[in-house]
Short mmCIF file of C-alpha atoms in Angstrom, two decimals:
data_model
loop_
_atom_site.label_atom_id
_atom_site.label_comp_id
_atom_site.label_asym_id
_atom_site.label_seq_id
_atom_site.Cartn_x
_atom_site.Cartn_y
_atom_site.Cartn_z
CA UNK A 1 -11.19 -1.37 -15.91
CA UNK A 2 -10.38 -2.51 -12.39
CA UNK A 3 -14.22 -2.45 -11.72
CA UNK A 4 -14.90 -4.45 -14.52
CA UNK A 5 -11.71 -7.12 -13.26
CA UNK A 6 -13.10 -7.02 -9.66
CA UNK A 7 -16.79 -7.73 -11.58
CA UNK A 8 -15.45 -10.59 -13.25
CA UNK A 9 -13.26 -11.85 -10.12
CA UNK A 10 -15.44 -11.53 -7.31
CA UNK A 11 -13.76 -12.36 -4.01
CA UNK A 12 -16.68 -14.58 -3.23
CA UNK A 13 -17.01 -17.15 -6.36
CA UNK A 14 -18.44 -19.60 -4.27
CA UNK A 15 -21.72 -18.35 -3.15
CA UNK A 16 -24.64 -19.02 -5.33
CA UNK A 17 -26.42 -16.42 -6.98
CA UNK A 18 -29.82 -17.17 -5.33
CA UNK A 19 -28.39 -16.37 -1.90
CA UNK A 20 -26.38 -12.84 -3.37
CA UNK A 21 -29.95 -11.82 -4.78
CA UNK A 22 -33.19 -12.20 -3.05
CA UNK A 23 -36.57 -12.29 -4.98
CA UNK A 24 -39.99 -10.98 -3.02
CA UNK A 25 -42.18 -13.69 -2.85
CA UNK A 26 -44.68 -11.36 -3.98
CA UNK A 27 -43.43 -11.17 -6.63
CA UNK A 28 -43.98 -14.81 -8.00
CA UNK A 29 -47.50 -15.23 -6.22
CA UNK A 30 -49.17 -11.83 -7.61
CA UNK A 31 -48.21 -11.79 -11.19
CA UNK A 32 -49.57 -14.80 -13.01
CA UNK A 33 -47.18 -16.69 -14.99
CA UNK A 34 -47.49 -16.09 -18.83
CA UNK A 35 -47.38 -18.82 -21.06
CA UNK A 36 -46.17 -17.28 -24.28
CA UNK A 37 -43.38 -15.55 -22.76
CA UNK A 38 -42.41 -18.69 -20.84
CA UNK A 39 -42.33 -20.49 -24.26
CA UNK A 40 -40.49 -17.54 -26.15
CA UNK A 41 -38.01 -17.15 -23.19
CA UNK A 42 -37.59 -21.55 -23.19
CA UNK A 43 -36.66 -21.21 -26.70
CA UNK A 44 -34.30 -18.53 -26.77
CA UNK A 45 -32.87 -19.98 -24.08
CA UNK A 46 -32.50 -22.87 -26.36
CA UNK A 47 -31.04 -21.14 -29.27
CA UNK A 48 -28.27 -19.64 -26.68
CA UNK A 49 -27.02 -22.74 -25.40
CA UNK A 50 -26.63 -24.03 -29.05
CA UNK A 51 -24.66 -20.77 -30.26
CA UNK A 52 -22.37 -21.09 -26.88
CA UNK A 53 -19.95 -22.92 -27.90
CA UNK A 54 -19.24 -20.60 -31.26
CA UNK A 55 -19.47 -17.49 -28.81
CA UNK A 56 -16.77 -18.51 -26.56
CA UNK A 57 -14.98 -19.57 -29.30
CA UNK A 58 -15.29 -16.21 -30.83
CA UNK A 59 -14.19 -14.31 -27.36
CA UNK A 60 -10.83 -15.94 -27.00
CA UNK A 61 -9.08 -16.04 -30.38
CA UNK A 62 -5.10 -16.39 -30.56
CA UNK A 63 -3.06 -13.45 -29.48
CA UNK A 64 -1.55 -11.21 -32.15
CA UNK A 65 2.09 -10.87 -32.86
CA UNK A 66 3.26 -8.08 -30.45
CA UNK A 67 5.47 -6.74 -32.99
CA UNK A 68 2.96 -6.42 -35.73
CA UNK A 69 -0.04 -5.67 -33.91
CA UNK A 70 -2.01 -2.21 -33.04
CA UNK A 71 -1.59 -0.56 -29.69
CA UNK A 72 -5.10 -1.43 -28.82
CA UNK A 73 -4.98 -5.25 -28.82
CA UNK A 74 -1.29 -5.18 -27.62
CA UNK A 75 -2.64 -3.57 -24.59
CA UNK A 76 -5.86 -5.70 -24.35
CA UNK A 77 -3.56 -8.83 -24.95
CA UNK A 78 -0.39 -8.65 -23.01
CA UNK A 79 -0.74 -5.42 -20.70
CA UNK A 80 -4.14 -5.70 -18.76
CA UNK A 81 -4.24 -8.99 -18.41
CA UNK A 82 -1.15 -8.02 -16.09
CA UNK A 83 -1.30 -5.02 -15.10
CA UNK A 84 -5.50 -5.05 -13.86
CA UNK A 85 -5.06 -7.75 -11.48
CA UNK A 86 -1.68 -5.71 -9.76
CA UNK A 87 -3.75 -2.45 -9.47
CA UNK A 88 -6.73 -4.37 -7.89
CA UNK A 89 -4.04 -5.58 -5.20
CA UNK A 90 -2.59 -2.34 -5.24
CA UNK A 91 -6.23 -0.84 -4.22
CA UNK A 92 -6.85 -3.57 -1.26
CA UNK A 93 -3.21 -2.89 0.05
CA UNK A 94 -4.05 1.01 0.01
CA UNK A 95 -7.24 0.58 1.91
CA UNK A 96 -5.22 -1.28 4.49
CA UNK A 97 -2.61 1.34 4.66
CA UNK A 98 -5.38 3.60 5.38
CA UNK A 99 -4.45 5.55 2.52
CA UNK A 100 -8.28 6.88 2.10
CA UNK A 101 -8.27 8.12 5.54
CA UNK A 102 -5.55 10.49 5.29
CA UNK A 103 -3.62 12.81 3.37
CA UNK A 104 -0.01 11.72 4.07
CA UNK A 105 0.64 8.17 4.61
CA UNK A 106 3.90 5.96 4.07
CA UNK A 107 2.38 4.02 1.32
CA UNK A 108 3.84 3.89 -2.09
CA UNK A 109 1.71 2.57 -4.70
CA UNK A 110 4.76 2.85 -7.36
CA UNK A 111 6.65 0.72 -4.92
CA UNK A 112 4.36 -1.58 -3.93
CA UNK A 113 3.17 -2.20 -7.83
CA UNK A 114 6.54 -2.82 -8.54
CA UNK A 115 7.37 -5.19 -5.79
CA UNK A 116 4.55 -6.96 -7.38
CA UNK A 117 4.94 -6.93 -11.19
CA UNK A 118 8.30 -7.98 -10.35
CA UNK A 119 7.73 -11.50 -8.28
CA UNK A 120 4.36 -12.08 -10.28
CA UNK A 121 6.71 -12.69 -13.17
CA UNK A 122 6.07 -15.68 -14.60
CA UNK A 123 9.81 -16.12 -15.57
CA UNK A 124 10.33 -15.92 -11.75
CA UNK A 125 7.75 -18.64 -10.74
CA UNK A 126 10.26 -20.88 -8.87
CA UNK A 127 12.32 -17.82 -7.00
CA UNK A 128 11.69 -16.74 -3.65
CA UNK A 129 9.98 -13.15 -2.57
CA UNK A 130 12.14 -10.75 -3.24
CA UNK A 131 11.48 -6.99 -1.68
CA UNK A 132 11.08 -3.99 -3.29
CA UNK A 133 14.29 -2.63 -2.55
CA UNK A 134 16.35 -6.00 -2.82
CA UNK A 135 15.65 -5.53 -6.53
CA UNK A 136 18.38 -5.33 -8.69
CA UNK A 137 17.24 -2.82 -10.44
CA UNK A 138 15.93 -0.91 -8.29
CA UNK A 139 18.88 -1.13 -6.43
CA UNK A 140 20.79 0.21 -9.04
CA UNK A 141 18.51 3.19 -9.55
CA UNK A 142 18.66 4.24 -6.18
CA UNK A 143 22.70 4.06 -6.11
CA UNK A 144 22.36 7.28 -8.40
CA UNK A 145 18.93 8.43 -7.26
CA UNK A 146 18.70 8.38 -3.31
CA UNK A 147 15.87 9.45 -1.45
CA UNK A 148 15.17 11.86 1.36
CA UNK A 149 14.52 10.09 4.45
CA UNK A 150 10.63 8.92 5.43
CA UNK A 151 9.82 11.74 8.35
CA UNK A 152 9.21 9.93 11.34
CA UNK A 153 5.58 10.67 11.62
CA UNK A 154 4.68 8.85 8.92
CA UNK A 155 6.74 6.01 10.37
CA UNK A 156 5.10 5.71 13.53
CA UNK A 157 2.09 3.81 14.29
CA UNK A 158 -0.37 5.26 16.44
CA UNK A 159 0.13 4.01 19.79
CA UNK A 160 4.12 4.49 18.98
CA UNK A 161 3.70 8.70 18.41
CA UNK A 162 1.17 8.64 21.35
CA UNK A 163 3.89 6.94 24.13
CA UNK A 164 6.30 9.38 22.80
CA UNK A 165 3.63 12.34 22.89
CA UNK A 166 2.79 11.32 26.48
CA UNK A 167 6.28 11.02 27.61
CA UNK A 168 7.29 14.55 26.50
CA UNK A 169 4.69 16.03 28.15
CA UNK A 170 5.21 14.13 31.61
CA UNK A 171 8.81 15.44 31.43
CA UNK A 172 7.31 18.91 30.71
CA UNK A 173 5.07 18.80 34.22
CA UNK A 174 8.19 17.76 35.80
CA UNK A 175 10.36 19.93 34.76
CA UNK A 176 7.62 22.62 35.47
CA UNK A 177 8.27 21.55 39.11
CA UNK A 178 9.41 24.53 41.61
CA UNK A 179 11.87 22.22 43.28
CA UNK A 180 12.94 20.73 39.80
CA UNK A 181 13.41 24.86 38.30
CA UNK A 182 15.57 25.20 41.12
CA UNK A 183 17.81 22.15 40.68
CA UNK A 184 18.06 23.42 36.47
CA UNK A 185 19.25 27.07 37.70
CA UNK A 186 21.42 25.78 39.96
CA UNK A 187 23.23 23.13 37.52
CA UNK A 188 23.01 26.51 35.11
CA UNK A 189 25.29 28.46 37.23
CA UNK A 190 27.53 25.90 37.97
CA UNK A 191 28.43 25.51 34.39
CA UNK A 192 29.04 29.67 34.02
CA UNK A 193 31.23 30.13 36.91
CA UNK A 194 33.12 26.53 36.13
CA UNK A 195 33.33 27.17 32.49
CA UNK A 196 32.49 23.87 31.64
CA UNK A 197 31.83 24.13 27.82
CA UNK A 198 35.40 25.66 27.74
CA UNK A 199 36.71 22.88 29.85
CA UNK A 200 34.99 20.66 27.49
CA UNK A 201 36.65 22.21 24.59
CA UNK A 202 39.93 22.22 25.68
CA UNK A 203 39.99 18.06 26.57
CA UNK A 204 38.94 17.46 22.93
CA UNK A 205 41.55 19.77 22.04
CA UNK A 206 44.34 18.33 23.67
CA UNK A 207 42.93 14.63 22.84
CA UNK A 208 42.85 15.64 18.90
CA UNK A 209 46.67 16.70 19.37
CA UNK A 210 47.96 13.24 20.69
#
């Protein structure tokens, strides 16, 4: 179905279709041209612009009553007409999300479809943007269903997890250092034969009692 939408929506309306297809010129200069089927073809042609009119008319009749009416036409009438042209933004949002690329990403198509449903409505036509989780009812939802946090990795851009990845691992050849192990043992000690995790203790202790 979304196939079919993007078909009938093309994201380039504007170029003509002799410059989207190209014909050989072989192909017009080596097959002679027969007269017959050029008539036949000119009068069907004919008979198809005359019978236009009744076919269009024919294609687009008045929507059913949506209390009345089957399941089939209330989803051809007053669901896809919706819904296809939210999943088609919902597939060009994924592809920029690199969602195809990778297994986890941070991208949630039930979220973002929502966001979407919900400002494309045409009750809403004069409101502002409104975000998915600025949503009253999602907001309410959430009060009573909370999530688990997003992990951080899936946060992060690229360049973001690579200056932390680098900076770990120049603290790690520094601290690798013979002068720098030294310094660490020696701070070590100090805290053993000072007690300083008691001394610590007993501050907090004596602060918590006042």
């Amino acid at each position: 179905l979304i196939l079919e939408y993007e078909a009938e929506h093309p994201q380039f309306p504007d170029v003509p279709e002799s410059k989207q297809e190209s014909v050989p010129l072989e192909v017009g200069i080596l097959q002679p041209l027969d007269m017959e089927q050029f008539n036949s073809a000119l009068a069907a042609d004919t008979v198809h612009q005359q019978s236009l009119p009744t076919v269009e008319a024919a294609s687009s009749p008045e929507p059913p009553d949506p209390k009345t009416c089957s399941p089939r036409e209330y989803l051809e009438f007053y669901i896809f007409p919706v819904l296809l042209p939210g999943l088609a933004e919902l597939l060009h949002e994924a592809e920029k999300e690199k969602c195809f690329e990778g297994r986890r990403t941070k991208f949630i198509a039930s979220d973002f479809l929502t966001e979407w449903l919900y400002n494309k409505n045409p009750k809403r036509k004069d409101e502002s943007f409104t975000e998915f989780f600025s949503i009253p009812f999602v907001k309410d939802w959430l009060k009573d269903h909370p999530r688990p946090p997003i992990p951080l990795s899936l946060l992060l851009s690229e360049e973001e997890a690579s200056i932390i990845i680098q900076s770990f691992w120049r603290g790690y050849r520094v601290r690798c250092d013979s002068e720098i192990q030294e310094l660490r043992q020696w701070q070590k000690k100090l805290r053993e034969e000072r007690h300083i995790n008691k001394v610590v203790k007993q501050f907090w202790t004596k602060q918590e009692a006042k």
